[in-house]
CSV table of C-alpha atoms in Angstrom, one decimal:
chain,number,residue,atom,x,y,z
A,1,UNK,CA,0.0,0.0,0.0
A,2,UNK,CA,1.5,3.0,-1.2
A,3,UNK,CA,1.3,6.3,1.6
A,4,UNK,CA,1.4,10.1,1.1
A,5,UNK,CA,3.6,12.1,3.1
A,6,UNK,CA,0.8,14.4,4.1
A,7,UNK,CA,1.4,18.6,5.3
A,8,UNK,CA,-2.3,19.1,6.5
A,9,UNK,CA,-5.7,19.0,4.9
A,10,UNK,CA,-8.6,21.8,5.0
A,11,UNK,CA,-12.0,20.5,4.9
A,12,UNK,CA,-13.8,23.9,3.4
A,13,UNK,CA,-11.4,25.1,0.6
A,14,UNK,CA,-13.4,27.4,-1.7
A,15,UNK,CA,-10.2,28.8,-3.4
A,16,UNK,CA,-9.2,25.5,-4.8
A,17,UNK,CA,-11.6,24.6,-7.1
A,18,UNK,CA,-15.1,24.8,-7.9
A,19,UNK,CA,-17.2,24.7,-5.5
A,20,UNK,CA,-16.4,23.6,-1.6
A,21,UNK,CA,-13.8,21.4,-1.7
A,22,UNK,CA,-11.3,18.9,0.6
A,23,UNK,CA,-7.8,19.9,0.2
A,24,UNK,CA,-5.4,17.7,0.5
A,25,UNK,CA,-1.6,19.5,1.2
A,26,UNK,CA,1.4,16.9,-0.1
A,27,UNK,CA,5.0,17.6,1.0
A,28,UNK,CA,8.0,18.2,-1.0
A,29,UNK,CA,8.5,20.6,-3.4
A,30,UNK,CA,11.8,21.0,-5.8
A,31,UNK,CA,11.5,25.1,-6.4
A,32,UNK,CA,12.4,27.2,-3.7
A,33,UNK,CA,9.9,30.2,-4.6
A,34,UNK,CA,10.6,33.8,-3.2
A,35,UNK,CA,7.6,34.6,-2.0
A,36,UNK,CA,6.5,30.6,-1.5
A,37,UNK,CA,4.2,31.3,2.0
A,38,UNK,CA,4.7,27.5,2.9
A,39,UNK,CA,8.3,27.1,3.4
A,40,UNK,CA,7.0,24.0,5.9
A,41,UNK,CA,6.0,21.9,3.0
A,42,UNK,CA,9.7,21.7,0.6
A,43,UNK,CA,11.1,18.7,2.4
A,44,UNK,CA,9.7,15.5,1.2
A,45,UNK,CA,9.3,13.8,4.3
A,46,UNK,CA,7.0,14.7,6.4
A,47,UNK,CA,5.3,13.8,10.0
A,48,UNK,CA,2.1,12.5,8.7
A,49,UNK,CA,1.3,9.6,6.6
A,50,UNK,CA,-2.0,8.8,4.9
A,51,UNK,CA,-3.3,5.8,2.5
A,52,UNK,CA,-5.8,7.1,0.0
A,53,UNK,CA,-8.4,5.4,1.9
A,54,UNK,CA,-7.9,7.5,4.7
A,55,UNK,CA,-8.3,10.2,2.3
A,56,UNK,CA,-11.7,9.0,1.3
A,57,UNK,CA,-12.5,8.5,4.5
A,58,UNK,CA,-11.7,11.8,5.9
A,59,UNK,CA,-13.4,13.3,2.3
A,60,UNK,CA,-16.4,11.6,3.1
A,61,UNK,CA,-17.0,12.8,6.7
A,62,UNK,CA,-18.3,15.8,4.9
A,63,UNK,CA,-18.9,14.9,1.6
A,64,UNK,CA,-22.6,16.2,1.3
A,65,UNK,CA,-21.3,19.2,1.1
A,66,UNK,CA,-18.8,18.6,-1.6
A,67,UNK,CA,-21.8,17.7,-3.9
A,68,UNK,CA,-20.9,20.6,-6.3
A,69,UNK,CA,-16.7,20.7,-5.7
A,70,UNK,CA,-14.7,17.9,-5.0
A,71,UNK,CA,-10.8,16.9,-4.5
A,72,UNK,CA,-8.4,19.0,-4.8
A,73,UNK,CA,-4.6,17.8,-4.2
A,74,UNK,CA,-2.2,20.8,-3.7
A,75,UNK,CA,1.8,21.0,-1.8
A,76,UNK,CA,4.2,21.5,-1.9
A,77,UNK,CA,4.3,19.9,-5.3
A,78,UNK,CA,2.0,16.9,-5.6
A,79,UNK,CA,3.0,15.2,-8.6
A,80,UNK,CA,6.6,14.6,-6.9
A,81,UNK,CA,4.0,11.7,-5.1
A,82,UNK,CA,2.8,10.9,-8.5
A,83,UNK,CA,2.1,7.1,-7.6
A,84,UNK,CA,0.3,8.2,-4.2
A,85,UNK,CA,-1.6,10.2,-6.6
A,86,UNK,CA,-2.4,7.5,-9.4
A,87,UNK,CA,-4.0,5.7,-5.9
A,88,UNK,CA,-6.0,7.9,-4.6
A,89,UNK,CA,-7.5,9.4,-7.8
A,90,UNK,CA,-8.7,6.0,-8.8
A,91,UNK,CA,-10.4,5.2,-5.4
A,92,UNK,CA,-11.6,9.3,-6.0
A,93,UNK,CA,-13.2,8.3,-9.4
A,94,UNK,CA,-15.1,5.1,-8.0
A,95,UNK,CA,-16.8,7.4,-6.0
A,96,UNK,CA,-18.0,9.8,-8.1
A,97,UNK,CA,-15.0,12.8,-6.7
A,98,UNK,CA,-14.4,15.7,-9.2
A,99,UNK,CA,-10.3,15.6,-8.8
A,100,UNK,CA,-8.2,18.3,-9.0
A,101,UNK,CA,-4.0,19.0,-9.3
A,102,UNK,CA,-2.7,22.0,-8.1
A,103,UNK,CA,0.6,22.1,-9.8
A,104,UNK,CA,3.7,24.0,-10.9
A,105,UNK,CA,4.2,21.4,-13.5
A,106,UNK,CA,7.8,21.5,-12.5
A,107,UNK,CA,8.4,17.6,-12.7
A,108,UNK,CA,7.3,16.9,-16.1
A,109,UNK,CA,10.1,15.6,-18.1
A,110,UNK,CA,8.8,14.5,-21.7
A,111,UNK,CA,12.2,12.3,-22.0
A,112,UNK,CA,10.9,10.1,-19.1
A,113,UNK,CA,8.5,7.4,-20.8
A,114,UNK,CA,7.8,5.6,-17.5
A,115,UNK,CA,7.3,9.2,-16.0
A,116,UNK,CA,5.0,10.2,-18.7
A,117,UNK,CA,3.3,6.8,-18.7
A,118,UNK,CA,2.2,7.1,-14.9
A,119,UNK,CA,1.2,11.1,-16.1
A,120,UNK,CA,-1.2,9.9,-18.7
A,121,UNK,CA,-2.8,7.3,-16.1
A,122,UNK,CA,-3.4,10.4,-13.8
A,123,UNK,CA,-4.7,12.9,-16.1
A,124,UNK,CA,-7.1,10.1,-17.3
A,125,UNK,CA,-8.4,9.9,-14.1
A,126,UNK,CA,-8.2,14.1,-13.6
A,127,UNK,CA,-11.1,16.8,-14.0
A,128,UNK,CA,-9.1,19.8,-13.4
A,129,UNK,CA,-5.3,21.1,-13.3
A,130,UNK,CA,-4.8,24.2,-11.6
A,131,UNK,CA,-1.7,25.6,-13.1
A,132,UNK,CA,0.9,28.1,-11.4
A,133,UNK,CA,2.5,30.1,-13.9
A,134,UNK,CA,5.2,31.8,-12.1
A,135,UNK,CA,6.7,34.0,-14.5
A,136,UNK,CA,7.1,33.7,-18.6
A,137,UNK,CA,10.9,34.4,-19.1
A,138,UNK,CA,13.0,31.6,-18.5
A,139,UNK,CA,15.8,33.7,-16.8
A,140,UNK,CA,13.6,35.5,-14.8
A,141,UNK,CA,11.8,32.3,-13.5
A,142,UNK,CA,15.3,31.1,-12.3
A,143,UNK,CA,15.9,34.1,-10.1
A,144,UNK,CA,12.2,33.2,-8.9
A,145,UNK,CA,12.5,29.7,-7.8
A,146,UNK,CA,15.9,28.1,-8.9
A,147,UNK,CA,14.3,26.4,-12.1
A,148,UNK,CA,13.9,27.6,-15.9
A,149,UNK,CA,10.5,27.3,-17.2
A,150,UNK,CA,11.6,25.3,-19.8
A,151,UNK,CA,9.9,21.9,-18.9
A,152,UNK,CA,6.5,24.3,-17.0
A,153,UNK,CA,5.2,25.5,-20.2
A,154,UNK,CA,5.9,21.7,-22.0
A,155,UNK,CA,3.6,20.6,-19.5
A,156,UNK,CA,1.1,23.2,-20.0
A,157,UNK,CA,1.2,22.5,-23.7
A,158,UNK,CA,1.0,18.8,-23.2
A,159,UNK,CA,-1.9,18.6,-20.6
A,160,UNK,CA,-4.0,21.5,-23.3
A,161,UNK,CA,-3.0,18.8,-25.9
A,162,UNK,CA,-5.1,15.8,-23.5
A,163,UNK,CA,-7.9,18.4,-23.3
A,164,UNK,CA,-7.8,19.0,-19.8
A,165,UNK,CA,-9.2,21.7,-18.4
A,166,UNK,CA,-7.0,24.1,-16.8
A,167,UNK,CA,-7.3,26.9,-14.6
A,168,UNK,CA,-4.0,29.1,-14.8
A,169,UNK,CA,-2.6,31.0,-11.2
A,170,UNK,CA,-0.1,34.0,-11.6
A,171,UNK,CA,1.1,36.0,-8.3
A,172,UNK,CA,2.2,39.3,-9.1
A,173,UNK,CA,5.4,40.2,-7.4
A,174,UNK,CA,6.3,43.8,-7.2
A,175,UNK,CA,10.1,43.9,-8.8
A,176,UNK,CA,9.8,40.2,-10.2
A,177,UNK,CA,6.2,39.2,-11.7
A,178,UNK,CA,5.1,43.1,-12.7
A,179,UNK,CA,6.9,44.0,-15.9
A,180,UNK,CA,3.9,44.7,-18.2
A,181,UNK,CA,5.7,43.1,-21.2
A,182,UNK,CA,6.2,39.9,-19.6
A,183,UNK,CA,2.8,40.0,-18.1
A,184,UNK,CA,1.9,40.6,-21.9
A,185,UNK,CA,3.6,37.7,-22.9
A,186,UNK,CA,2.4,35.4,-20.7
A,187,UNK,CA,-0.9,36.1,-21.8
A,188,UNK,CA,-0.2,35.4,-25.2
A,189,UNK,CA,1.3,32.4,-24.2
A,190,UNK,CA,-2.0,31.3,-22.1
A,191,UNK,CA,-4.1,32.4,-25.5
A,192,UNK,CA,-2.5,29.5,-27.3
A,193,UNK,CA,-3.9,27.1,-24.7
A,194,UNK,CA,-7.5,25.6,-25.8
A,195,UNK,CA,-8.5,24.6,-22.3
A,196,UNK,CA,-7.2,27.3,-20.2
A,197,UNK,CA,-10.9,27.8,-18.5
A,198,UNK,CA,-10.0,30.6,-15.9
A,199,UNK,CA,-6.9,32.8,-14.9
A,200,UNK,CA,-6.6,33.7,-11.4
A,201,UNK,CA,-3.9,36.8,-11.1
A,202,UNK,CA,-3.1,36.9,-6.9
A,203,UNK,CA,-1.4,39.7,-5.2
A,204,UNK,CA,2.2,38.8,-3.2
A,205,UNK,CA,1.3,38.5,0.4
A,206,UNK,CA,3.4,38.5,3.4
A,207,UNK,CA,1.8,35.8,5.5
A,208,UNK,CA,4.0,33.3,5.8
A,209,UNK,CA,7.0,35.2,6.8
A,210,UNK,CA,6.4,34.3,10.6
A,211,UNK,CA,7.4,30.5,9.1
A,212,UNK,CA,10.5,31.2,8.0
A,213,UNK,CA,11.9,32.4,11.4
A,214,UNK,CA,10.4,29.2,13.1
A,215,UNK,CA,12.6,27.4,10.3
A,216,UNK,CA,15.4,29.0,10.7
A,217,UNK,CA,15.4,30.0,7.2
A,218,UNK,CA,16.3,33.8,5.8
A,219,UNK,CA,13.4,35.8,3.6
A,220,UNK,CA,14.7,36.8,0.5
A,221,UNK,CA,11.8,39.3,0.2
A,222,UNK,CA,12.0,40.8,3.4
A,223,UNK,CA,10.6,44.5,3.8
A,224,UNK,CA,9.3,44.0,0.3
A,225,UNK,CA,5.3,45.1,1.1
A,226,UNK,CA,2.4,43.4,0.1
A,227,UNK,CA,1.0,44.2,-3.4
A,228,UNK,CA,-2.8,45.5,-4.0
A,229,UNK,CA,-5.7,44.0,-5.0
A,230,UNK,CA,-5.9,47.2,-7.4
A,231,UNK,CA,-2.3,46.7,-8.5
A,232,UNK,CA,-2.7,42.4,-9.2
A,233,UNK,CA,-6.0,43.3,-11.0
A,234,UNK,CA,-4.3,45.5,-13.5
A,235,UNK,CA,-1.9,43.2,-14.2
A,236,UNK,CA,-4.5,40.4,-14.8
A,237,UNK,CA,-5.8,43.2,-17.6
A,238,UNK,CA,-2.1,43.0,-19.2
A,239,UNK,CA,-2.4,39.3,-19.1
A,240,UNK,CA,-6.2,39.3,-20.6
A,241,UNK,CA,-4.9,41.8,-23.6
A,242,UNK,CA,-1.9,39.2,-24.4
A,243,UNK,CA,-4.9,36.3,-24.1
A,244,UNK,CA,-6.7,38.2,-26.6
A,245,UNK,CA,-3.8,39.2,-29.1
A,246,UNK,CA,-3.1,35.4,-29.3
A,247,UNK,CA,-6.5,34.2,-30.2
A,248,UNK,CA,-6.8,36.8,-32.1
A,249,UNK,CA,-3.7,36.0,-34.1
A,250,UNK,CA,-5.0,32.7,-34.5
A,251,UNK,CA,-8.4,33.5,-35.9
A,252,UNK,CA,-6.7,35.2,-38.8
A,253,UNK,CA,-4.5,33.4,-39.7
């Protein structure tokens, strides 16, 4: 029996998702994020272990009122527990649970057959990816988290090319994620996805700063403020025109 290395779960997520939904937090994560707010969840081995029938068990405690959400398996990264995964969203499935991934896409490697055969299994069995797109130049995304985006936007192409539908995240950073051309560009980017359903643009937030002096661990962002709701929701505006110049594009040519 395969076990998930389990942060913490929320019974009432209404941010992950449609609808009301049970969130399931994995640890480990390979990115090391700037502004990441859950510092607690990067190492891989956690306290807490769960079998996917404890999962379904602690889903179905409250699952009348999950009639209209569902699932939703966030981190940390999730799919580094890819075979926990393929588990649980099969049991999920059996009983009728709208599943969801919320991913960087960070571990897709389209070299790795066996890796890409255990991916297909799971998106077969997936209603909904919620994709983080941290930032659209490669360079720039290194300086965010320690990775290019290289293999990020494969895997956005490759899940739009299994049809599934895909909700994209974006956190505005002031200094990192606010450049208006980039913003730009990642919408025209997003516009060449068929099944990118919704685009969620958050503000940086300093709320998990408190975690990194319990860790022990220095804030790379420290004294850098939190950014408005006004501020993120122009940005989302950049993103929507480069959306629209894409499809755009398409439709003429």
């Amino acid at each position: 029996m395969i076990k998930g290395k389990i942060h913490s779960s929320e019974s009432f997520g209404t941010v992950d998702g449609p609808g009301i939904r049970f969130v399931l937090f994995l640890q480990g994560c390979p990115m090391r994020c700037l502004y990441c707010h859950n510092p607690d969840t990067w190492k891989l081995n956690g306290d807490r272990e769960m079998s996917a029938d404890e999962v379904i068990a602690e889903y179905k405690k409250n699952s009348v009122f999950y009639k209209n959400g569902g699932l939703t398996v966030t981190g940390g990264e999730p799919l580094l527990q890819i075979d926990f995964l393929l588990e649980l969203f099969k049991k999920a499935k059996k009983e009728g649970i709208h599943t969801c991934i919320d991913t960087s896409g960070i571990t897709y490697d389209r070299e790795n057959a066996e890796y890409t055969e255990k991916l297909d299994r799971l998106l077969a069995l997936t209603d909904l990816v919620m994709l983080d797109l941290k930032h659209i130049d490669s360079d720039k995304h290194k300086i965010l988290t320690g990775y290019t985006n290289e293999n990020i936007l494969s895997f956005a192409r490759y899940i739009d090319s299994k049809g599934i539908a895909t909700w994209i995240r974006h956190v505005v950073v002031e200094g990192y994620t606010d450049d208006e051309d980039d913003l730009f560009r990642l919408g025209e980017f997003i516009g060449t996805l068929k099944h990118a359903k919704a685009l969620d643009v958050l503000p940086y937030h300093t709320m998990g700063v408190s975690k990194y002096a319990e860790l022990g661990i220095k804030y790379r962002l420290e004294g850098l403020p939190s950014l408005s709701r006004s501020d993120a929701a122009r940005a989302k505006q950049r993103i929507l025109l480069g959306i629209k110049a894409s499809r755009n594009k398409k439709e003429t040519c």
